[in-house]
């Protein structure tokens, strides 16, 4: 079973629990607490580093990728310096993911 912080948490298991089914997106809805952020050069193509610095967990890169689906189509190559994205509030993310 995927953990509470996994992007696959909403994806169902198939074949008697031996494999995951089709990916079900975990939406990250807009919030008035979202913060505009311009990606800095040290995070070029490194969403894991940005997630670590923001949320203390490199596996949470998918949170800002999901929140900015109109900007981040490729979660590696679309993370480039100068691109402005919206970052979900740290407190909201931690309370949502447990």
Coordinates of N, CA, C and O in Angstrom, one line a residue, residues 11-93:
X11 N -4.1 5.5 -6.2 CA -4.0 4.5 -7.2 C -4.4 3.1 -6.6 O -3.8 2.7 -5.6
X12 N -5.3 2.4 -7.2 CA -5.7 1.1 -6.7 C -4.8 0.0 -7.1 O -4.2 0.0 -8.2
X13 N -4.7 -1.0 -6.2 CA -4.0 -2.2 -6.6 C -4.9 -3.1 -7.4 O -6.1 -3.1 -7.3
X14 N -4.3 -3.9 -8.3 CA -5.0 -4.9 -9.1 C -4.3 -6.2 -9.0 O -3.3 -6.3 -8.3
X15 N -4.8 -7.2 -9.6 CA -4.3 -8.6 -9.6 C -4.1 -9.1 -8.2 O -3.0 -9.5 -7.8
X16 N -5.1 -9.0 -7.4 CA -5.1 -9.4 -6.0 C -4.0 -8.7 -5.2 O -3.4 -9.3 -4.3
X17 N -3.8 -7.4 -5.5 CA -2.8 -6.6 -4.7 C -1.4 -6.8 -5.1 O -0.5 -6.3 -4.4
X18 N -1.1 -7.4 -6.2 CA 0.3 -7.7 -6.6 C 0.9 -6.5 -7.4 O 2.1 -6.4 -7.6
X19 N 0.0 -5.6 -8.0 CA 0.6 -4.5 -8.8 C -0.4 -3.3 -8.7 O -1.6 -3.5 -8.4
X20 N 0.1 -2.2 -9.1 CA -0.7 -1.0 -9.1 C -1.5 -0.9 -10.4 O -1.0 -1.3 -11.5
X21 N -2.7 -0.3 -10.4 CA -3.5 -0.1 -11.6 C -3.0 1.2 -12.2 O -1.9 1.7 -12.0
X22 N -3.9 1.8 -13.0 CA -3.7 3.0 -13.7 C -3.5 4.1 -12.7 O -4.3 4.2 -11.7
X23 N -2.6 5.0 -12.9 CA -2.3 6.1 -12.0 C -3.5 7.0 -11.8 O -4.1 7.5 -12.8
X24 N -3.9 7.3 -10.6 CA -4.9 8.2 -10.2 C -4.3 9.4 -9.6 O -3.6 9.3 -8.6
X25 N -4.4 10.6 -10.3 CA -3.8 11.8 -9.8 C -4.3 12.2 -8.4 O -5.5 12.1 -8.1
X26 N -3.3 12.6 -7.6 CA -3.7 13.2 -6.3 C -3.7 14.7 -6.5 O -2.7 15.3 -6.6
X27 N -4.9 15.3 -6.5 CA -4.9 16.7 -6.8 C -4.3 17.5 -5.6 O -4.4 17.1 -4.5
X28 N -3.7 18.6 -6.0 CA -3.2 19.6 -5.0 C -3.9 20.9 -5.3 O -3.5 21.6 -6.2
X29 N -5.0 21.1 -4.7 CA -5.9 22.2 -5.0 C -5.2 23.6 -4.7 O -4.4 23.6 -3.8
X30 N -5.6 24.6 -5.4 CA -5.2 25.9 -5.2 C -5.6 26.4 -3.8 O -6.7 26.0 -3.3
X31 N -4.8 27.2 -3.2 CA -5.1 27.7 -1.8 C -4.7 29.2 -1.8 O -3.7 29.6 -2.4
X32 N -5.4 30.0 -1.0 CA -5.0 31.4 -0.8 C -3.6 31.5 -0.2 O -2.9 32.5 -0.3
X33 N -3.1 30.4 0.5 CA -1.8 30.4 1.1 C -0.7 30.0 0.1 O 0.5 30.1 0.5
X34 N -1.0 29.7 -1.1 CA 0.1 29.4 -2.1 C 1.0 30.6 -2.3 O 0.5 31.7 -2.3
X35 N 2.3 30.3 -2.4 CA 3.3 31.3 -2.5 C 3.9 31.3 -3.9 O 4.4 30.3 -4.4
X36 N 3.9 32.4 -4.6 CA 4.6 32.5 -5.9 C 6.1 32.3 -5.7 O 6.7 32.9 -4.7
X37 N 6.8 31.5 -6.5 CA 8.2 31.3 -6.4 C 8.8 31.2 -7.7 O 8.3 30.5 -8.6
X38 N 9.9 31.9 -7.9 CA 10.7 31.8 -9.1 C 11.9 30.8 -8.9 O 12.7 31.0 -7.9
X39 N 11.9 29.8 -9.7 CA 12.9 28.7 -9.5 C 14.3 29.3 -9.6 O 14.6 30.0 -10.6
X40 N 15.1 28.9 -8.6 CA 16.5 29.4 -8.6 C 17.5 28.4 -9.3 O 17.1 27.3 -9.4
X41 N 18.6 28.9 -9.8 CA 19.5 28.1 -10.6 C 20.0 26.8 -9.9 O 20.1 25.8 -10.6
X42 N 20.1 26.7 -8.6 CA 20.6 25.5 -7.9 C 19.5 24.4 -8.0 O 19.9 23.2 -7.8
X43 N 18.3 24.7 -8.4 CA 17.3 23.7 -8.6 C 17.0 23.3 -10.0 O 16.1 22.5 -10.3
X44 N 17.8 23.8 -11.0 CA 17.6 23.4 -12.4 C 17.6 21.8 -12.5 O 18.5 21.1 -12.1
X45 N 16.5 21.3 -13.0 CA 16.3 19.9 -13.3 C 16.4 19.1 -12.0 O 16.7 17.9 -12.1
X46 N 16.2 19.6 -10.8 CA 16.3 18.9 -9.6 C 15.1 19.2 -8.7 O 15.2 19.8 -7.6
X47 N 14.0 18.7 -9.0 CA 12.8 18.9 -8.2 C 13.0 18.2 -6.8 O 12.4 18.7 -5.8
X48 N 13.8 17.2 -6.7 CA 14.0 16.5 -5.4 C 14.7 17.5 -4.5 O 14.4 17.5 -3.3
X49 N 15.7 18.3 -4.9 CA 16.4 19.2 -4.1 C 15.4 20.3 -3.6 O 15.4 20.7 -2.4
X50 N 14.6 20.8 -4.5 CA 13.6 21.8 -4.1 C 12.6 21.3 -3.1 O 12.3 21.9 -2.1
X51 N 12.1 20.1 -3.3 CA 11.2 19.4 -2.4 C 11.9 19.2 -1.0 O 11.3 19.5 0.0
X52 N 13.1 18.8 -1.0 CA 13.9 18.6 0.3 C 14.0 20.0 1.0 O 13.7 20.0 2.2
X53 N 14.4 21.0 0.3 CA 14.5 22.3 1.0 C 13.2 22.9 1.4 O 13.1 23.6 2.4
X54 N 12.1 22.6 0.7 CA 10.8 23.1 1.1 C 10.1 22.3 2.1 O 9.5 22.8 3.1
X55 N 10.1 21.0 2.0 CA 9.3 20.1 2.8 C 10.1 19.1 3.6 O 9.5 18.2 4.2
X56 N 11.4 19.2 3.6 CA 12.3 18.2 4.3 C 12.1 16.8 3.8 O 12.3 15.9 4.5
X57 N 11.7 16.6 2.6 CA 11.5 15.3 2.0 C 11.6 15.4 0.5 O 10.8 15.9 -0.2
X58 N 12.7 14.8 -0.1 CA 12.9 14.9 -1.5 C 11.8 14.1 -2.3 O 11.6 14.4 -3.5
X59 N 11.1 13.2 -1.7 CA 10.0 12.5 -2.4 C 8.8 13.3 -2.6 O 7.9 12.8 -3.3
X60 N 8.7 14.5 -2.1 CA 7.5 15.3 -2.2 C 7.6 16.2 -3.4 O 6.8 17.2 -3.5
X61 N 8.5 16.0 -4.4 CA 8.6 16.8 -5.6 C 7.2 16.9 -6.3 O 6.9 17.8 -7.0
X62 N 6.5 15.8 -6.2 CA 5.2 15.7 -7.0 C 4.2 16.7 -6.5 O 3.3 17.1 -7.2
X63 N 4.3 17.2 -5.3 CA 3.3 18.2 -4.7 C 3.3 19.5 -5.6 O 2.3 19.9 -6.0
X64 N 4.5 20.1 -5.8 CA 4.5 21.3 -6.6 C 4.3 21.0 -8.1 O 3.8 21.8 -8.8
X65 N 4.7 19.8 -8.5 CA 4.5 19.4 -9.9 C 3.0 19.3 -10.2 O 2.5 19.8 -11.2
X66 N 2.2 18.7 -9.3 CA 0.8 18.6 -9.4 C 0.1 19.9 -9.3 O -0.9 20.2 -10.0
X67 N 0.6 20.8 -8.4 CA 0.0 22.1 -8.2 C 0.2 23.0 -9.4 O -0.6 23.9 -9.7
X68 N 1.2 22.7 -10.2 CA 1.5 23.6 -11.4 C 1.5 22.8 -12.7 O 2.4 22.9 -13.5
X69 N 0.5 21.9 -12.8 CA 0.4 21.1 -14.0 C 0.4 21.8 -15.3 O 0.8 21.3 -16.3
X70 N -0.1 23.1 -15.3 CA -0.1 23.9 -16.5 C 1.3 24.4 -16.9 O 1.6 24.8 -18.0
X71 N 2.2 24.4 -16.0 CA 3.6 24.9 -16.2 C 4.6 23.7 -16.2 O 5.5 23.7 -17.0
X72 N 4.4 22.8 -15.3 CA 5.4 21.6 -15.2 C 4.8 20.4 -15.9 O 4.0 19.7 -15.2
X73 N 5.1 20.2 -17.1 CA 4.6 19.0 -17.8 C 5.6 17.9 -17.6 O 5.2 16.7 -17.4
X74 N 6.9 18.2 -17.6 CA 7.9 17.2 -17.3 C 8.6 17.6 -16.0 O 9.2 18.7 -15.9
X75 N 8.4 16.8 -15.0 CA 8.9 17.2 -13.6 C 10.4 17.3 -13.5 O 10.8 17.8 -12.5
X76 N 11.1 16.9 -14.5 CA 12.6 17.1 -14.4 C 13.0 18.3 -15.3 O 13.5 19.3 -14.8
X77 N 12.7 18.3 -16.6 CA 13.2 19.3 -17.5 C 12.4 20.6 -17.4 O 13.0 21.6 -17.9
X78 N 11.2 20.7 -16.9 CA 10.5 21.9 -16.8 C 10.9 22.7 -15.5 O 10.4 23.8 -15.3
X79 N 11.7 22.1 -14.6 CA 12.1 22.8 -13.4 C 13.4 23.5 -13.8 O 14.5 22.9 -13.8
X80 N 13.3 24.8 -14.2 CA 14.4 25.6 -14.7 C 14.4 26.9 -14.0 O 13.3 27.5 -13.7
X81 N 15.6 27.5 -13.8 CA 15.7 28.8 -13.2 C 14.9 29.8 -14.0 O 14.9 29.8 -15.2
X82 N 14.3 30.7 -13.3 CA 13.5 31.8 -13.9 C 12.0 31.4 -14.1 O 11.2 32.3 -14.4
X83 N 11.6 30.2 -14.0 CA 10.2 29.8 -14.2 C 9.5 30.1 -12.9 O 10.0 29.7 -11.8
X84 N 8.4 30.7 -13.0 CA 7.6 31.0 -11.7 C 6.5 30.0 -11.6 O 5.8 29.7 -12.5
X85 N 6.5 29.4 -10.4 CA 5.4 28.4 -10.0 C 4.8 28.9 -8.7 O 5.2 29.8 -8.0
X86 N 3.7 28.2 -8.3 CA 3.1 28.4 -7.0 C 3.4 27.2 -6.1 O 3.3 26.1 -6.5
X87 N 3.8 27.6 -4.9 CA 4.2 26.5 -4.0 C 3.1 26.4 -2.9 O 2.8 27.4 -2.3
X88 N 2.6 25.2 -2.7 CA 1.7 25.0 -1.6 C 2.4 25.3 -0.3 O 3.5 25.0 -0.1
X89 N 1.6 25.8 0.6 CA 2.1 26.2 2.0 C 2.6 24.9 2.7 O 1.9 23.9 2.6
X90 N 3.7 25.0 3.3 CA 4.3 23.9 4.0 C 3.4 23.3 5.0 O 3.2 22.1 5.1
X91 N 2.7 24.1 5.8 CA 1.8 23.6 6.8 C 0.7 22.8 6.2 O 0.3 21.8 6.7
X92 N 0.1 23.4 5.1 CA -1.0 22.7 4.4 C -0.5 21.3 3.9 O -1.3 20.3 4.0
X93 N 0.6 21.3 3.3 CA 1.2 20.0 2.8 C 1.3 19.0 3.9 O 0.9 17.8 3.8

